Amino acid sequence: MNICIIAKSLPAHVIGGMEIHVQELVDGIVKKGHKVTVITTKHPKGIDKEEKKNLKIYYVGDEPIKYTDKFYEGSAKLFDKLNKTEKFDVVHSQSTAAIGLQIHSIKTPPTVISFHGTSIDEIKSRINVLFSKVSLVNKIKSFIMIFKISSAHILYTIHGYKFDGVIATSNEQVGVLTKWYNFQARNIYKVFNGVDIEGFKPRKKSTVLNKYNGENHKIILTVSKIIEQKGIQNIILAMPNILKYDGNIKLVIVGKGDYMANLNNLVQKLSIGNNVIFIGNVPFESLPDYFNACDLFVNPTIRQNGYDLTILEAMACEKPVVVSNIGSVPTAIEDGVDGLLVPTGDIKKLAEAVIKVLKDQELAKRLGKAARKKIEEKFSLERMVDSTIKVYEEVIRRNKERSI
């Protein structure tokens, strides 16, 4: 097949969950012998095109990582030009990146869209912020964003963009797409996100954190972009209770973002600076070392979206995980079987779950083993790529049948 994938961003723009997902999907499809053309937003260094065997990447628009009118127009014109010679078999829109083709009435082959989150999820996330322990300024910002996102969703439904196939990445997302987007159930395909189970796997305990933890105390790890919706403030708020169980426990926070100053202030306010370590960003290829250095992975998100890839990566490394029971997380974690789920924003329950795992080595081991097994069976990169290709084949087949 000859496939055109349109995406908002790639690792060349920023290293994040969606960017890694798109890159690994592209690489996996190419590895299977298919041709792929990617159209994405402006490159941060002004590069227009990159090319290697069976893969071409085009950068268009006026701003990196932003859906702008110029991106929608530029991507539509470029696709129309390329399609005359490439004759693509299918278009795959990552989130709403390919909507420009419909806005500008470009004739396309069968089109598939993957939802990595929805406007409904975003609205719910912003409502969660309104009721969480953040500043009044951030609550006002969230209220404004609720209005903007709601307006965008209304416009989306009015335009009624059409897709031949819709990929839902979780069980929960299927319900959102049928209820709020009016997609027909027969056009929705479940394809769970995948992780590289060879790159992320259990190894001998890594020494990468030894310089921060010379006496080999218990380590709680969180890996996230540092924004308020990721809820890192909640695990920090839970630390005083956790430290009552063991005053030597370390919380290691990997990632950067515009909420970093708030978290630093919170740590100082709680006088737990000796127990909280901010690492900053680390190379993606180094993440397995950090997962394998921890005793427990925590994701206290208040963001109503899919499951963060970091959850799957920790599980693939056979680590016990404690995660907010929100959004699509239950697709990835069965409470008490391969992880522990806690009520979103409940600091007391979060602390209790963390202590429960850290004090019970048999429980931690059982959860970790079950987590790895689930990732191997349902969330491997290989399974994700194969399932996505099957969706392409199905929508192409159905499109041909309709045209007979």
Short mmCIF file of C-alpha atoms in Angstrom, two decimals:
data_model
loop_
_atom_site.label_atom_id
_atom_site.label_comp_id
_atom_site.label_asym_id
_atom_site.label_seq_id
_atom_site.Cartn_x
_atom_site.Cartn_y
_atom_site.Cartn_z
CA MET A 1 0.00 0.00 0.00
CA ASN A 2 0.90 3.64 -0.46
CA ILE A 3 -0.21 5.54 2.65
CA CYS A 4 -0.36 9.24 3.46
CA ILE A 5 -0.29 10.08 7.16
CA ILE A 6 -1.06 13.64 8.26
CA ALA A 7 0.01 14.61 11.77
CA LYS A 8 0.37 17.72 13.88
CA SER A 9 3.88 16.87 15.06
CA LEU A 10 6.71 14.35 15.10
CA PRO A 11 9.72 13.80 17.39
CA ALA A 12 11.53 16.35 15.19
CA HIS A 13 9.19 18.93 16.75
CA VAL A 14 8.99 17.67 20.33
CA ILE A 15 9.33 14.37 22.19
CA GLY A 16 5.91 13.42 23.51
CA GLY A 17 3.54 10.48 23.67
CA MET A 18 1.68 11.23 20.45
CA GLU A 19 4.87 12.08 18.55
CA ILE A 20 6.52 8.81 19.59
CA HIS A 21 3.33 6.93 18.69
CA VAL A 22 3.21 8.41 15.18
CA GLN A 23 6.91 7.81 14.53
CA GLU A 24 6.76 4.19 15.71
CA LEU A 25 3.63 3.57 13.66
CA VAL A 26 5.28 5.01 10.54
CA ASP A 27 8.46 3.01 11.07
CA GLY A 28 6.45 -0.15 11.69
CA ILE A 29 4.39 0.28 8.51
CA VAL A 30 7.51 0.94 6.43
CA LYS A 31 9.15 -2.13 7.96
CA LYS A 32 6.21 -4.18 6.69
CA GLY A 33 7.07 -3.14 3.13
CA HIS A 34 4.57 -0.31 2.58
CA LYS A 35 5.29 3.22 1.33
CA VAL A 36 4.50 6.13 3.64
CA THR A 37 4.32 9.88 3.08
CA VAL A 38 3.93 12.07 6.17
CA ILE A 39 2.66 15.65 6.03
CA THR A 40 3.16 17.62 9.23
CA THR A 41 3.55 21.17 10.53
CA LYS A 42 6.53 23.45 10.00
CA HIS A 43 9.90 22.05 11.08
CA PRO A 44 11.50 24.02 13.97
CA LYS A 45 14.67 24.39 11.87
CA GLY A 46 12.89 25.30 8.64
CA ILE A 47 13.49 21.96 6.88
CA ASP A 48 10.98 21.37 4.07
CA LYS A 49 11.44 17.67 3.35
CA GLU A 50 13.17 14.53 4.59
CA GLU A 51 13.40 11.30 2.66
CA LYS A 52 14.64 7.75 3.06
CA LYS A 53 13.65 4.37 1.67
CA ASN A 54 9.85 4.13 1.35
CA LEU A 55 9.38 7.20 3.58
CA LYS A 56 8.95 10.89 2.74
CA ILE A 57 8.22 13.60 5.31
CA TYR A 58 6.97 17.06 4.29
CA TYR A 59 6.82 20.05 6.64
CA VAL A 60 4.26 22.74 5.80
CA GLY A 61 2.46 25.68 7.39
CA ASP A 62 3.64 28.75 9.24
CA GLU A 63 4.14 27.46 12.79
CA PRO A 64 5.47 24.21 14.30
CA ILE A 65 3.01 22.04 16.26
CA LYS A 66 0.00 24.26 15.53
CA TYR A 67 -3.14 23.79 13.50
CA THR A 68 -3.31 27.07 11.60
CA ASP A 69 -5.19 28.14 8.48
CA LYS A 70 -1.91 28.09 6.57
CA PHE A 71 -1.21 24.52 7.70
CA TYR A 72 -4.67 23.33 6.66
CA GLU A 73 -4.38 25.11 3.31
CA GLY A 74 -0.76 24.07 2.73
CA SER A 75 -1.32 20.43 3.64
CA ALA A 76 -4.39 20.28 1.37
CA LYS A 77 -2.56 21.76 -1.61
CA LEU A 78 0.49 19.56 -1.06
CA PHE A 79 -1.61 16.41 -0.74
CA ASP A 80 -3.54 17.23 -3.91
CA LYS A 81 -0.26 17.72 -5.79
CA LEU A 82 1.40 14.58 -4.44
CA ASN A 83 -1.68 12.41 -4.97
CA LYS A 84 -1.57 13.01 -8.71
CA THR A 85 1.65 10.99 -8.92
CA GLU A 86 1.63 8.91 -5.72
CA LYS A 87 -2.01 7.76 -6.08
CA PHE A 88 -2.35 7.05 -2.37
CA ASP A 89 -4.42 4.05 -1.30
CA VAL A 90 -5.46 5.55 2.03
CA VAL A 91 -5.08 8.70 4.14
CA HIS A 92 -4.59 8.44 7.91
CA SER A 93 -5.34 11.55 9.96
CA GLN A 94 -3.70 11.67 13.38
CA SER A 95 -6.38 13.44 15.40
CA THR A 96 -7.81 16.23 13.23
CA ALA A 97 -4.64 16.96 11.25
CA ALA A 98 -6.19 16.03 7.87
CA ILE A 99 -9.32 18.14 8.22
CA GLY A 100 -7.74 20.69 5.87
CA LEU A 101 -8.35 18.26 3.02
CA GLN A 102 -12.09 18.39 3.70
CA ILE A 103 -12.18 22.13 4.41
CA HIS A 104 -10.63 22.73 0.98
CA SER A 105 -12.73 20.03 -0.74
CA ILE A 106 -9.77 17.91 -1.83
CA LYS A 107 -10.70 14.60 -3.39
CA THR A 108 -9.11 11.80 -1.37
CA PRO A 109 -8.91 8.02 -1.24
CA PRO A 110 -10.48 6.30 1.80
CA THR A 111 -9.62 8.27 4.95
CA VAL A 112 -9.04 6.99 8.49
CA ILE A 113 -8.82 9.13 11.60
CA SER A 114 -7.22 8.18 14.92
CA PHE A 115 -8.44 10.00 18.01
CA HIS A 116 -5.68 10.36 20.63
CA GLY A 117 -8.09 12.44 22.68
CA THR A 118 -11.29 14.32 21.98
CA SER A 119 -12.68 17.79 22.61
CA ILE A 120 -15.06 16.18 25.10
CA ASP A 121 -12.06 14.77 26.99
CA GLU A 122 -10.44 18.21 26.95
CA ILE A 123 -13.54 19.88 28.37
CA LYS A 124 -13.76 17.31 31.17
CA SER A 125 -10.05 17.77 31.90
CA ARG A 126 -10.49 21.52 32.25
CA ILE A 127 -13.47 20.98 34.57
CA ASN A 128 -11.24 18.72 36.70
CA VAL A 129 -8.75 21.59 36.95
CA LEU A 130 -11.52 23.89 38.21
CA PHE A 131 -12.09 21.54 41.15
CA SER A 132 -8.44 20.72 41.86
CA LYS A 133 -5.90 22.42 44.10
CA VAL A 134 -4.48 24.95 41.62
CA SER A 135 -4.30 28.73 41.65
CA LEU A 136 -7.22 31.01 40.82
CA VAL A 137 -5.35 32.22 37.72
CA ASN A 138 -5.09 28.67 36.39
CA LYS A 139 -8.77 28.06 37.12
CA ILE A 140 -9.70 31.18 35.13
CA LYS A 141 -7.49 29.99 32.24
CA SER A 142 -9.22 26.61 32.31
CA PHE A 143 -12.66 28.26 32.26
CA ILE A 144 -11.67 30.26 29.16
CA MET A 145 -10.34 27.11 27.50
CA ILE A 146 -13.62 25.28 28.20
CA PHE A 147 -15.43 27.97 26.22
CA LYS A 148 -12.94 27.84 23.33
CA ILE A 149 -12.91 24.04 23.11
CA SER A 150 -16.72 23.89 23.29
CA SER A 151 -16.95 26.38 20.41
CA ALA A 152 -14.49 24.32 18.35
CA HIS A 153 -16.48 21.13 19.01
CA ILE A 154 -19.70 22.79 17.86
CA LEU A 155 -18.01 23.90 14.64
CA TYR A 156 -16.65 20.38 14.16
CA THR A 157 -20.10 18.81 14.44
CA ILE A 158 -21.66 21.48 12.19
CA HIS A 159 -19.13 20.79 9.44
CA GLY A 160 -19.78 17.07 9.85
CA TYR A 161 -16.41 15.90 8.59
CA LYS A 162 -16.59 12.42 7.12
CA PHE A 163 -14.21 9.54 7.60
CA ASP A 164 -14.35 6.00 6.23
CA GLY A 165 -12.78 4.56 9.36
CA VAL A 166 -12.36 5.84 12.90
CA ILE A 167 -9.69 4.35 15.17
CA ALA A 168 -10.52 4.40 18.88
CA THR A 169 -7.55 3.68 21.12
CA SER A 170 -9.60 2.48 24.10
CA ASN A 171 -12.88 0.86 25.09
CA GLU A 172 -14.04 4.08 26.73
CA GLN A 173 -13.35 6.14 23.63
CA VAL A 174 -15.79 4.12 21.53
CA GLY A 175 -18.67 5.44 23.65
CA VAL A 176 -17.47 9.04 23.39
CA LEU A 177 -17.16 8.84 19.60
CA THR A 178 -20.60 7.35 19.05
CA LYS A 179 -22.35 9.67 21.52
CA TRP A 180 -20.68 13.02 20.84
CA TYR A 181 -19.38 12.74 17.28
CA ASN A 182 -22.19 10.80 15.61
CA PHE A 183 -19.81 8.25 14.11
CA GLN A 184 -21.52 5.03 13.13
CA ALA A 185 -20.41 2.06 15.23
CA ARG A 186 -19.64 0.00 12.12
CA ASN A 187 -16.99 2.55 11.10
CA ILE A 188 -15.20 2.46 14.47
CA TYR A 189 -12.22 0.15 14.95
CA LYS A 190 -10.44 -0.44 18.25
CA VAL A 191 -6.66 -0.33 17.95
CA PHE A 192 -4.85 0.02 21.28
CA ASN A 193 -1.65 2.06 21.40
CA GLY A 194 1.50 -0.03 21.53
CA VAL A 195 4.97 0.11 23.04
CA ASP A 196 8.24 -1.48 22.02
CA ILE A 197 8.32 -4.51 24.31
CA GLU A 198 11.95 -5.19 23.47
CA GLY A 199 13.06 -1.67 24.30
CA PHE A 200 10.87 -1.50 27.39
CA LYS A 201 11.33 -4.71 29.34
CA PRO A 202 12.40 -5.79 32.83
CA ARG A 203 16.14 -5.70 33.41
CA LYS A 204 18.51 -5.83 36.33
CA LYS A 205 17.82 -2.80 38.51
CA SER A 206 19.35 0.21 36.80
CA THR A 207 21.95 2.35 38.55
CA VAL A 208 20.90 5.53 36.74
CA LEU A 209 19.50 7.06 39.96
CA ASN A 210 22.28 5.96 42.31
CA LYS A 211 23.77 9.45 42.55
CA TYR A 212 20.45 10.71 43.92
CA ASN A 213 19.78 7.66 46.07
CA GLY A 214 23.11 6.38 47.33
CA GLU A 215 21.58 4.41 50.20
CA ASN A 216 19.21 2.48 47.96
CA HIS A 217 15.95 3.77 49.43
CA LYS A 218 12.56 3.10 47.81
CA ILE A 219 11.91 5.13 44.66
CA ILE A 220 8.56 6.36 43.35
CA LEU A 221 8.83 7.44 39.70
CA THR A 222 6.63 9.68 37.58
CA VAL A 223 7.39 10.59 33.97
CA SER A 224 5.33 13.35 32.42
CA LYS A 225 5.18 16.71 30.75
CA ILE A 226 4.97 19.10 33.69
CA ILE A 227 1.59 20.76 33.21
CA GLU A 228 -1.19 21.10 35.80
CA GLN A 229 -3.48 18.56 34.07
CA LYS A 230 -0.92 15.79 34.58
CA GLY A 231 -1.60 16.01 38.31
CA ILE A 232 2.01 15.77 39.52
CA GLN A 233 1.03 18.18 42.31
CA ASN A 234 -1.16 15.40 43.73
CA ILE A 235 1.67 12.90 44.29
CA ILE A 236 3.70 15.73 45.86
CA LEU A 237 0.76 16.53 48.15
CA ALA A 238 0.57 12.83 49.04
CA MET A 239 4.26 12.65 49.99
CA PRO A 240 3.92 13.86 53.61
CA ASN A 241 1.58 10.93 54.33
CA ILE A 242 3.80 8.52 52.41
CA LEU A 243 6.85 9.70 54.37
CA LYS A 244 5.08 8.86 57.63
CA TYR A 245 5.40 5.23 56.52
CA ASP A 246 9.04 5.57 55.44
CA GLY A 247 10.85 8.89 55.76
CA ASN A 248 13.58 7.86 53.30
CA ILE A 249 11.39 7.32 50.20
CA LYS A 250 12.37 9.36 47.15
CA LEU A 251 9.96 10.76 44.56
CA VAL A 252 11.70 11.13 41.21
CA ILE A 253 10.01 13.39 38.65
CA VAL A 254 11.15 13.14 35.02
CA GLY A 255 9.98 15.82 32.60
CA LYS A 256 9.72 19.57 32.08
CA GLY A 257 6.91 22.04 31.52
CA ASP A 258 5.40 25.38 32.43
CA TYR A 259 4.07 24.11 35.77
CA MET A 260 7.56 23.36 37.11
CA ALA A 261 7.84 26.51 39.25
CA ASN A 262 4.52 25.71 40.93
CA LEU A 263 5.72 22.22 41.82
CA ASN A 264 9.02 23.50 43.18
CA ASN A 265 7.15 26.00 45.37
CA LEU A 266 4.85 23.25 46.61
CA VAL A 267 7.81 21.04 47.54
CA GLN A 268 9.38 23.88 49.50
CA LYS A 269 6.09 24.71 51.20
CA LEU A 270 5.74 21.10 52.36
CA SER A 271 9.43 20.97 53.43
CA ILE A 272 10.07 17.74 51.52
CA GLY A 273 12.94 18.95 49.33
CA ASN A 274 15.21 16.12 50.47
CA ASN A 275 12.72 13.54 49.24
CA VAL A 276 11.69 14.99 45.85
CA ILE A 277 14.10 14.93 42.91
CA PHE A 278 13.42 16.83 39.67
CA ILE A 279 15.40 15.24 36.84
CA GLY A 280 14.12 17.28 33.89
CA ASN A 281 13.88 15.81 30.42
CA VAL A 282 15.84 12.69 29.53
CA PRO A 283 16.42 11.10 26.09
CA PHE A 284 13.61 8.75 25.10
CA GLU A 285 16.06 5.87 24.72
CA SER A 286 17.11 6.35 28.35
CA LEU A 287 13.60 5.98 29.78
CA PRO A 288 13.83 2.18 30.24
CA ASP A 289 16.75 2.76 32.64
CA TYR A 290 14.61 5.06 34.78
CA PHE A 291 11.67 2.67 34.83
CA ASN A 292 13.97 -0.16 35.81
CA ALA A 293 15.49 1.92 38.60
CA CYS A 294 12.19 2.53 40.41
CA ASP A 295 10.13 0.47 42.83
CA LEU A 296 6.79 1.95 41.79
CA PHE A 297 5.46 4.09 38.94
CA VAL A 298 2.75 6.67 39.64
CA ASN A 299 0.60 8.60 37.16
CA PRO A 300 -1.76 10.88 39.15
CA THR A 301 -3.25 12.59 36.09
CA ILE A 302 -6.43 14.66 36.24
CA ARG A 303 -6.52 14.81 32.44
CA GLN A 304 -9.54 13.13 30.87
CA ASN A 305 -7.94 11.59 27.81
CA GLY A 306 -6.43 8.29 26.72
CA TYR A 307 -3.90 6.38 28.74
CA ASP A 308 -0.43 7.93 28.76
CA LEU A 309 2.19 5.84 26.99
CA THR A 310 4.39 6.15 30.08
CA ILE A 311 1.89 3.93 31.91
CA LEU A 312 2.30 1.22 29.28
CA GLU A 313 6.08 1.65 29.28
CA ALA A 314 6.28 1.19 33.05
CA MET A 315 4.04 -1.88 32.82
CA ALA A 316 6.22 -3.29 30.03
CA CYS A 317 9.19 -2.97 32.43
CA GLU A 318 7.25 -5.13 34.91
CA LYS A 319 6.75 -2.33 37.39
CA PRO A 320 3.70 -1.98 39.65
CA VAL A 321 1.71 1.13 38.71
CA VAL A 322 -0.67 3.39 40.64
CA VAL A 323 -2.80 5.50 38.32
CA SER A 324 -5.82 7.81 38.46
CA ASN A 325 -9.08 6.07 37.54
CA ILE A 326 -9.95 8.47 34.73
CA GLY A 327 -10.64 8.55 31.01
CA SER A 328 -9.35 5.51 29.14
CA VAL A 329 -7.05 4.27 31.90
CA PRO A 330 -9.32 1.28 32.73
CA THR A 331 -8.61 -0.08 29.24
CA ALA A 332 -4.96 -0.40 30.24
CA ILE A 333 -5.31 -1.32 33.92
CA GLU A 334 -7.60 -3.73 35.74
CA ASP A 335 -7.64 -2.56 39.33
CA GLY A 336 -5.94 -5.00 41.69
CA VAL A 337 -4.86 -7.29 38.84
CA ASP A 338 -2.15 -5.46 36.88
CA GLY A 339 -2.09 -2.13 38.69
CA LEU A 340 -3.97 -0.05 41.25
CA LEU A 341 -6.53 2.61 40.31
CA VAL A 342 -7.29 5.51 42.65
CA PRO A 343 -10.07 8.13 42.56
CA THR A 344 -8.93 11.15 40.57
CA GLY A 345 -7.58 13.91 42.78
CA ASP A 346 -7.99 11.94 46.02
CA ILE A 347 -4.70 12.63 47.83
CA LYS A 348 -5.46 10.32 50.76
CA LYS A 349 -6.35 7.34 48.54
CA LEU A 350 -3.28 7.98 46.38
CA ALA A 351 -0.99 7.88 49.42
CA GLU A 352 -2.69 4.73 50.70
CA ALA A 353 -2.25 2.93 47.37
CA VAL A 354 1.43 3.89 47.16
CA ILE A 355 2.10 2.67 50.72
CA LYS A 356 0.15 -0.53 50.05
CA VAL A 357 2.45 -1.46 47.15
CA LEU A 358 5.70 -0.36 48.79
CA LYS A 359 5.09 -2.34 51.98
CA ASP A 360 3.97 -5.55 50.21
CA GLN A 361 6.70 -6.96 47.97
CA GLU A 362 4.58 -9.94 46.95
CA LEU A 363 1.80 -7.62 45.76
CA ALA A 364 4.29 -5.43 43.90
CA LYS A 365 5.79 -8.47 42.18
CA ARG A 366 2.38 -9.90 41.25
CA LEU A 367 1.14 -6.61 39.81
CA GLY A 368 4.34 -6.14 37.82
CA LYS A 369 4.27 -9.66 36.33
CA ALA A 370 0.60 -9.28 35.32
CA ALA A 371 1.30 -5.84 33.85
CA ARG A 372 4.08 -7.15 31.62
CA LYS A 373 1.86 -10.04 30.46
CA LYS A 374 -0.94 -7.64 29.50
CA ILE A 375 1.40 -5.41 27.50
CA GLU A 376 2.80 -8.40 25.62
CA GLU A 377 -0.68 -9.66 24.78
CA LYS A 378 -2.61 -6.44 24.04
CA PHE A 379 -0.34 -3.39 23.82
CA SER A 380 2.73 -4.40 21.82
CA LEU A 381 4.00 -2.18 19.02
CA GLU A 382 3.79 -5.11 16.60
CA ARG A 383 0.12 -5.67 17.41
CA MET A 384 -0.67 -1.97 16.99
CA VAL A 385 0.99 -1.78 13.57
CA ASP A 386 -0.64 -4.97 12.29
CA SER A 387 -4.07 -3.87 13.54
CA THR A 388 -3.72 -0.44 11.91
CA ILE A 389 -2.79 -2.00 8.57
CA LYS A 390 -5.87 -4.24 8.83
CA VAL A 391 -8.02 -1.12 9.29
CA TYR A 392 -6.51 0.38 6.13
CA GLU A 393 -7.23 -2.81 4.20
CA GLU A 394 -10.80 -2.97 5.49
CA VAL A 395 -11.73 0.62 4.60
CA ILE A 396 -10.16 0.22 1.15
CA ARG A 397 -12.16 -2.98 0.59
CA ARG A 398 -15.41 -1.40 1.76
CA ASN A 399 -14.81 1.67 -0.38
CA LYS A 400 -14.33 -0.49 -3.47
CA GLU A 401 -17.52 -2.40 -2.70
CA ARG A 402 -19.51 0.84 -2.45
CA SER A 403 -18.17 2.04 -5.81
CA ILE A 404 -19.22 -1.13 -7.70
#
